[in-house]
Amino acid sequence: MHSRYPQHTSSSIPGLLGSPYSFLTSPALLCRQDTERDGHRVSFNQAFSERGFDFEWAVDEYGRLCETGGGKERMTAYFNVNGWPAGFESPTTEELVKGLPVDPERLELVKGLHQRKTNIFMDLIRTGVVPLRPGVLRLVDEAMAAKVPVAVCSTSNEAAVRALIETLMGEERYAAFSFFCGDAVPKKKPAPDVYLLAAETLGVEPSACVVIEDSGIGNKAAKAAGMTCLVTISTYTVDEDFTGADAIVPALGELGDAECVTLADLEALLDGAKAKSAA
C-alpha cells in the first residue's frame, strides 16, 4: 500500500489475528463512478425537475454542497442561501433544528424531495449505472473470510444504501454487513455519532475499528470517534482537508496493481495507530 502520507502507516507490524476489530466504510467510496456526482446529484436534479423547479445542481456546485452531511440538510442549506421555491418563501419560522427547517411545510418539502430522490437513486443502482470500484469486493471478501465485522456508516437513506450493497455485492456479502444510516443518530458527520453507534452495536472498541472514508467530513467523524482512518479520494474530495488521516490512497486497487490495499494493510495501519497512541 502506497500512502500519500507514508509517515502515517506502519511497517511489518503483526496483524490482529485473534483480536476483535472491525472494518467500517462509507457507501460513496464503494463505486467506480463518483456516487455523489453521477448518482446522488443526478437523482436530486431529477427530483427537482419533477417538481417543476427551474434549477439544478451543477457538478462543481454539488461538490461544495457535499460539505453539508445529509441530503435533507443539504437541500435546506441550499434553499436558505439561494431562496426557497415558490410557495415556501414565507415560513412560520426560520428556525432550524439539526439542520432541518422547523416550519412544517418546508420540512415536508425537503422530506418529500429526499424520498423521491432516494427512489430515483435506487433505480440507478439497480440498472448498474454506478458500478463498484476496483478492490471493493476483494477487500470485503478478505474481511468476511477472516470473520472481521463489516459495516456501512452513512448519512444516506438506509434503503438506498441497502439496495446498493445487495445489488452490487450479492446476497451473501449483503448479509454480512451491518448498516448505520440516515437518521440513526442525531448528529451526522463530521460528528462521530454514527461511528460510535456502530462500534457500540458491534461490541468493538472504537480504537479497534478501521474506517475507510472518501471525504473530509467522514475522516473528521472517524478521527473524532477515536478510530483509525484510511482515506481513498474521489472526484469531489481530492482537495479536501484530511488532517489526521492515518493513510491516504488514490484507490483500493486489485492484486497486481501499483496500488492495492489488503486486509493485512488495514491491520498494520491499526497496529501503527495503537502504537503511536501508546507512545
CSV table of C-alpha atoms in Angstrom, one decimal:
chain,number,residue,atom,x,y,z
A,1,MET,CA,0.0,0.0,0.0
A,2,HIS,CA,1.5,3.3,-1.0
A,3,SER,CA,0.1,6.2,1.1
A,4,ARG,CA,0.1,9.9,0.2
A,5,TYR,CA,1.3,10.3,3.8
A,6,PRO,CA,3.6,7.3,4.4
A,7,GLN,CA,4.6,8.5,7.8
A,8,HIS,CA,1.1,7.6,9.0
A,9,THR,CA,1.5,3.9,8.1
A,10,SER,CA,3.2,1.1,9.9
A,11,SER,CA,5.6,-1.5,8.6
A,12,SER,CA,5.8,-5.2,9.3
A,13,ILE,CA,3.7,-4.9,12.5
A,14,PRO,CA,1.9,-8.1,13.3
A,15,GLY,CA,-1.8,-8.3,12.4
A,16,LEU,CA,-4.6,-8.6,14.8
A,17,LEU,CA,-5.3,-12.3,14.4
A,18,GLY,CA,-7.4,-13.4,17.4
A,19,SER,CA,-8.2,-9.8,18.4
A,20,PRO,CA,-11.6,-8.2,17.9
A,21,TYR,CA,-11.6,-5.4,15.4
A,22,SER,CA,-14.0,-4.1,12.8
A,23,PHE,CA,-13.9,-2.7,9.2
A,24,LEU,CA,-16.3,0.3,8.7
A,25,THR,CA,-16.9,2.1,5.4
A,26,SER,CA,-18.9,4.9,3.7
A,27,PRO,CA,-21.0,3.8,0.7
A,28,ALA,CA,-19.7,6.6,-1.5
A,29,LEU,CA,-16.3,5.0,-1.8
A,30,LEU,CA,-17.6,1.7,-2.9
A,31,CYS,CA,-18.5,2.7,-6.5
A,32,ARG,CA,-16.3,3.1,-9.6
A,33,GLN,CA,-18.0,6.2,-10.7
A,34,ASP,CA,-18.3,9.1,-8.3
A,35,THR,CA,-21.5,8.1,-6.4
A,36,GLU,CA,-22.2,11.7,-5.4
A,37,ARG,CA,-21.6,13.2,-8.8
A,38,ASP,CA,-23.1,10.5,-11.0
A,39,GLY,CA,-25.7,9.1,-8.7
A,40,HIS,CA,-26.9,11.3,-5.9
A,41,ARG,CA,-26.6,14.6,-7.8
A,42,VAL,CA,-28.4,13.2,-10.8
A,43,SER,CA,-31.1,11.9,-8.6
A,44,PHE,CA,-31.6,15.2,-6.8
A,45,ASN,CA,-31.8,17.0,-10.1
A,46,GLN,CA,-34.4,14.7,-11.5
A,47,ALA,CA,-36.5,15.1,-8.3
A,48,PHE,CA,-36.2,18.9,-8.7
A,49,SER,CA,-37.3,18.7,-12.3
A,50,GLU,CA,-40.3,16.5,-11.5
A,51,ARG,CA,-41.5,19.2,-9.0
A,52,GLY,CA,-41.2,21.8,-11.8
A,53,PHE,CA,-38.3,23.7,-10.2
A,54,ASP,CA,-36.2,25.8,-12.6
A,55,PHE,CA,-32.7,25.0,-11.2
A,56,GLU,CA,-30.4,22.1,-11.0
A,57,TRP,CA,-27.1,21.4,-9.1
A,58,ALA,CA,-24.1,21.6,-11.4
A,59,VAL,CA,-21.1,19.3,-10.8
A,60,ASP,CA,-18.9,21.9,-9.1
A,61,GLU,CA,-21.7,23.4,-7.1
A,62,TYR,CA,-22.8,20.0,-5.8
A,63,GLY,CA,-19.2,19.3,-4.7
A,64,ARG,CA,-19.4,22.4,-2.4
A,65,LEU,CA,-22.9,21.3,-1.2
A,66,CYS,CA,-21.4,17.9,-0.1
A,67,GLU,CA,-19.7,19.8,2.7
A,68,THR,CA,-23.1,19.5,4.4
A,69,GLY,CA,-23.8,16.0,5.5
A,70,GLY,CA,-27.3,14.5,4.8
A,71,GLY,CA,-29.5,15.1,1.8
A,72,LYS,CA,-32.3,16.8,3.6
A,73,GLU,CA,-29.9,19.1,5.4
A,74,ARG,CA,-28.1,19.7,2.1
A,75,MET,CA,-31.3,20.9,0.4
A,76,THR,CA,-32.2,23.1,3.4
A,77,ALA,CA,-28.7,24.8,3.4
A,78,TYR,CA,-29.0,25.4,-0.4
A,79,PHE,CA,-32.5,26.9,-0.2
A,80,ASN,CA,-31.6,29.1,2.8
A,81,VAL,CA,-28.8,30.6,0.7
A,82,ASN,CA,-30.4,30.7,-2.8
A,83,GLY,CA,-34.0,31.1,-1.9
A,84,TRP,CA,-36.8,28.7,-1.3
A,85,PRO,CA,-39.1,27.6,-4.2
A,86,ALA,CA,-42.3,29.4,-4.9
A,87,GLY,CA,-44.9,28.8,-2.2
A,88,PHE,CA,-42.3,28.2,0.5
A,89,GLU,CA,-40.9,31.8,0.8
A,90,SER,CA,-42.9,32.8,4.0
A,91,PRO,CA,-42.4,30.2,6.7
A,92,THR,CA,-44.0,30.3,10.1
A,93,THR,CA,-40.4,30.3,11.4
A,94,GLU,CA,-36.8,30.4,10.0
A,95,GLU,CA,-35.6,28.3,12.9
A,96,LEU,CA,-33.6,25.1,12.1
A,97,VAL,CA,-33.2,22.1,14.3
A,98,LYS,CA,-30.3,19.7,13.5
A,99,GLY,CA,-30.0,21.4,10.1
A,100,LEU,CA,-33.7,21.0,9.1
A,101,PRO,CA,-36.5,23.6,9.0
A,102,VAL,CA,-38.9,23.7,11.9
A,103,ASP,CA,-41.6,25.2,9.6
A,104,PRO,CA,-43.8,22.2,8.7
A,105,GLU,CA,-44.3,23.0,5.0
A,106,ARG,CA,-40.6,23.5,4.4
A,107,LEU,CA,-39.8,20.3,6.3
A,108,GLU,CA,-42.4,18.4,4.3
A,109,LEU,CA,-40.9,19.7,1.1
A,110,VAL,CA,-37.3,18.6,1.8
A,111,LYS,CA,-38.5,15.2,3.2
A,112,GLY,CA,-40.7,14.6,0.1
A,113,LEU,CA,-37.9,15.6,-2.3
A,114,HIS,CA,-35.4,13.4,-0.4
A,115,GLN,CA,-37.7,10.4,-0.5
A,116,ARG,CA,-38.2,10.8,-4.3
A,117,LYS,CA,-34.5,11.3,-4.8
A,118,THR,CA,-33.8,8.1,-2.9
A,119,ASN,CA,-36.2,6.1,-5.1
A,120,ILE,CA,-34.6,7.6,-8.2
A,121,PHE,CA,-31.1,6.7,-6.9
A,122,MET,CA,-32.2,3.1,-6.1
A,123,ASP,CA,-33.4,2.8,-9.7
A,124,LEU,CA,-30.0,4.0,-10.9
A,125,ILE,CA,-28.2,1.4,-8.7
A,126,ARG,CA,-30.4,-1.4,-10.0
A,127,THR,CA,-29.7,-0.6,-13.6
A,128,GLY,CA,-25.9,-0.7,-13.0
A,129,VAL,CA,-25.3,2.9,-13.7
A,130,VAL,CA,-22.9,3.1,-10.7
A,131,PRO,CA,-20.7,0.0,-10.6
A,132,LEU,CA,-18.3,-0.9,-7.8
A,133,ARG,CA,-14.8,0.5,-7.6
A,134,PRO,CA,-11.8,-1.9,-8.1
A,135,GLY,CA,-10.8,-3.7,-4.9
A,136,VAL,CA,-14.1,-3.4,-3.0
A,137,LEU,CA,-15.3,-7.0,-3.4
A,138,ARG,CA,-11.8,-8.4,-2.8
A,139,LEU,CA,-11.4,-6.4,0.4
A,140,VAL,CA,-14.9,-7.3,1.7
A,141,ASP,CA,-14.2,-11.0,0.9
A,142,GLU,CA,-11.0,-10.8,2.8
A,143,ALA,CA,-12.8,-9.4,5.8
A,144,MET,CA,-15.5,-12.0,5.7
A,145,ALA,CA,-13.0,-14.8,5.4
A,146,ALA,CA,-11.2,-13.5,8.5
A,147,LYS,CA,-14.5,-13.1,10.3
A,148,VAL,CA,-14.0,-9.3,10.7
A,149,PRO,CA,-17.3,-7.5,11.2
A,150,VAL,CA,-18.1,-5.1,8.4
A,151,ALA,CA,-20.5,-2.2,8.4
A,152,VAL,CA,-21.6,0.8,6.3
A,153,CYS,CA,-21.9,4.1,8.2
A,154,SER,CA,-23.7,6.7,6.1
A,155,THR,CA,-25.7,9.9,6.1
A,156,SER,CA,-27.6,8.5,3.2
A,157,ASN,CA,-31.1,6.9,3.4
A,158,GLU,CA,-30.8,3.3,4.7
A,159,ALA,CA,-33.0,1.8,1.9
A,160,ALA,CA,-30.7,3.3,-0.7
A,161,VAL,CA,-27.6,2.0,1.0
A,162,ARG,CA,-29.0,-1.5,1.4
A,163,ALA,CA,-30.1,-1.5,-2.3
A,164,LEU,CA,-26.6,-0.5,-3.3
A,165,ILE,CA,-24.9,-3.2,-1.2
A,166,GLU,CA,-27.3,-6.0,-2.1
A,167,THR,CA,-27.4,-5.2,-5.9
A,168,LEU,CA,-23.7,-4.7,-6.4
A,169,MET,CA,-22.3,-7.2,-3.9
A,170,GLY,CA,-24.8,-10.0,-3.8
A,171,GLU,CA,-26.9,-11.6,-1.1
A,172,GLU,CA,-24.0,-13.3,0.8
A,173,ARG,CA,-21.9,-10.2,1.2
A,174,TYR,CA,-25.0,-8.1,1.9
A,175,ALA,CA,-25.9,-10.4,4.8
A,176,ALA,CA,-22.5,-9.9,6.4
A,177,PHE,CA,-23.0,-6.1,6.6
A,178,SER,CA,-24.4,-4.1,9.5
A,179,PHE,CA,-26.0,-0.8,8.5
A,180,PHE,CA,-25.9,2.5,10.3
A,181,CYS,CA,-27.5,5.1,8.1
A,182,GLY,CA,-29.7,8.2,7.6
A,183,ASP,CA,-31.2,9.4,10.8
A,184,ALA,CA,-29.9,6.6,13.0
A,185,VAL,CA,-28.0,9.2,15.1
A,186,PRO,CA,-29.0,12.8,16.0
A,187,LYS,CA,-25.8,14.4,14.6
A,188,LYS,CA,-24.4,13.5,11.2
A,189,LYS,CA,-20.8,13.6,10.0
A,190,PRO,CA,-18.5,15.3,10.8
A,191,ALA,CA,-19.8,14.4,14.3
A,192,PRO,CA,-18.6,11.0,15.4
A,193,ASP,CA,-22.0,9.7,16.4
A,194,VAL,CA,-22.6,7.2,13.6
A,195,TYR,CA,-19.2,5.6,14.0
A,196,LEU,CA,-19.6,5.4,17.8
A,197,LEU,CA,-23.0,3.8,17.4
A,198,ALA,CA,-21.5,1.2,15.0
A,199,ALA,CA,-18.7,0.3,17.5
A,200,GLU,CA,-21.1,0.0,20.4
A,201,THR,CA,-23.6,-2.1,18.4
A,202,LEU,CA,-20.9,-4.4,17.1
A,203,GLY,CA,-19.3,-4.7,20.5
A,204,VAL,CA,-15.9,-3.4,19.3
A,205,GLU,CA,-13.9,-0.7,21.0
A,206,PRO,CA,-13.6,2.5,18.8
A,207,SER,CA,-9.8,2.1,18.9
A,208,ALA,CA,-10.2,-1.3,17.3
A,209,CYS,CA,-12.1,0.0,14.3
A,210,VAL,CA,-10.6,0.8,10.8
A,211,VAL,CA,-12.7,3.2,8.8
A,212,ILE,CA,-12.4,3.6,5.0
A,213,GLU,CA,-13.6,7.0,4.0
A,214,ASP,CA,-13.6,9.3,1.0
A,215,SER,CA,-14.5,12.7,2.4
A,216,GLY,CA,-13.1,15.3,4.7
A,217,ILE,CA,-16.2,15.3,7.0
A,218,GLY,CA,-16.1,11.5,7.1
A,219,ASN,CA,-12.4,11.5,8.1
A,220,LYS,CA,-13.2,14.1,10.8
A,221,ALA,CA,-16.0,11.8,12.1
A,222,ALA,CA,-13.8,8.8,12.2
A,223,LYS,CA,-11.0,10.5,14.0
A,224,ALA,CA,-13.3,12.2,16.4
A,225,ALA,CA,-14.6,8.7,17.3
A,226,GLY,CA,-11.1,7.6,18.1
A,227,MET,CA,-10.8,5.3,15.1
A,228,THR,CA,-8.1,4.5,12.6
A,229,CYS,CA,-9.0,6.0,9.2
A,230,LEU,CA,-7.8,5.3,5.7
A,231,VAL,CA,-8.9,7.7,3.0
A,232,THR,CA,-9.4,6.8,-0.6
A,233,ILE,CA,-10.1,10.0,-2.6
A,234,SER,CA,-12.9,10.7,-5.1
A,235,THR,CA,-13.5,13.4,-7.7
A,236,TYR,CA,-15.1,15.7,-5.2
A,237,THR,CA,-12.8,15.1,-2.3
A,238,VAL,CA,-9.3,15.1,-3.8
A,239,ASP,CA,-8.5,18.6,-2.5
A,240,GLU,CA,-10.3,18.3,0.9
A,241,ASP,CA,-8.5,18.5,4.2
A,242,PHE,CA,-7.7,15.1,5.5
A,243,THR,CA,-5.7,16.2,8.6
A,244,GLY,CA,-5.3,13.3,11.0
A,245,ALA,CA,-6.0,10.5,8.4
A,246,ASP,CA,-3.8,7.5,9.1
A,247,ALA,CA,-3.2,7.0,5.3
A,248,ILE,CA,-4.5,8.5,2.1
A,249,VAL,CA,-4.5,6.4,-1.1
A,250,PRO,CA,-5.9,7.1,-4.6
A,251,ALA,CA,-7.7,3.7,-4.8
A,252,LEU,CA,-8.1,0.3,-3.1
A,253,GLY,CA,-6.9,-1.4,-6.2
A,254,GLU,CA,-6.6,-5.1,-7.2
A,255,LEU,CA,-3.9,-7.6,-6.6
A,256,GLY,CA,-1.1,-6.8,-9.1
A,257,ASP,CA,-2.0,-3.1,-9.3
A,258,ALA,CA,0.5,-0.5,-8.4
A,259,GLU,CA,-1.9,0.4,-5.6
A,260,CYS,CA,-3.6,-2.4,-3.7
A,261,VAL,CA,-4.9,-2.1,-0.1
A,262,THR,CA,-5.3,-5.5,1.6
A,263,LEU,CA,-6.8,-6.5,4.9
A,264,ALA,CA,-3.3,-7.0,6.2
A,265,ASP,CA,-2.6,-3.4,5.3
A,266,LEU,CA,-5.6,-2.3,7.4
A,267,GLU,CA,-4.4,-4.4,10.3
A,268,ALA,CA,-0.9,-2.9,10.1
A,269,LEU,CA,-2.4,0.6,9.9
A,270,LEU,CA,-4.5,-0.2,13.0
A,271,ASP,CA,-1.5,-1.5,14.9
A,272,GLY,CA,0.6,1.5,13.9
A,273,ALA,CA,-2.1,3.9,15.2
A,274,LYS,CA,-2.3,2.0,18.5
A,275,ALA,CA,1.5,2.1,18.9
A,276,LYS,CA,1.5,5.8,18.3
A,277,SER,CA,-1.2,6.4,20.8
A,278,ALA,CA,0.6,4.3,23.4
A,279,ALA,CA,3.9,6.1,22.9
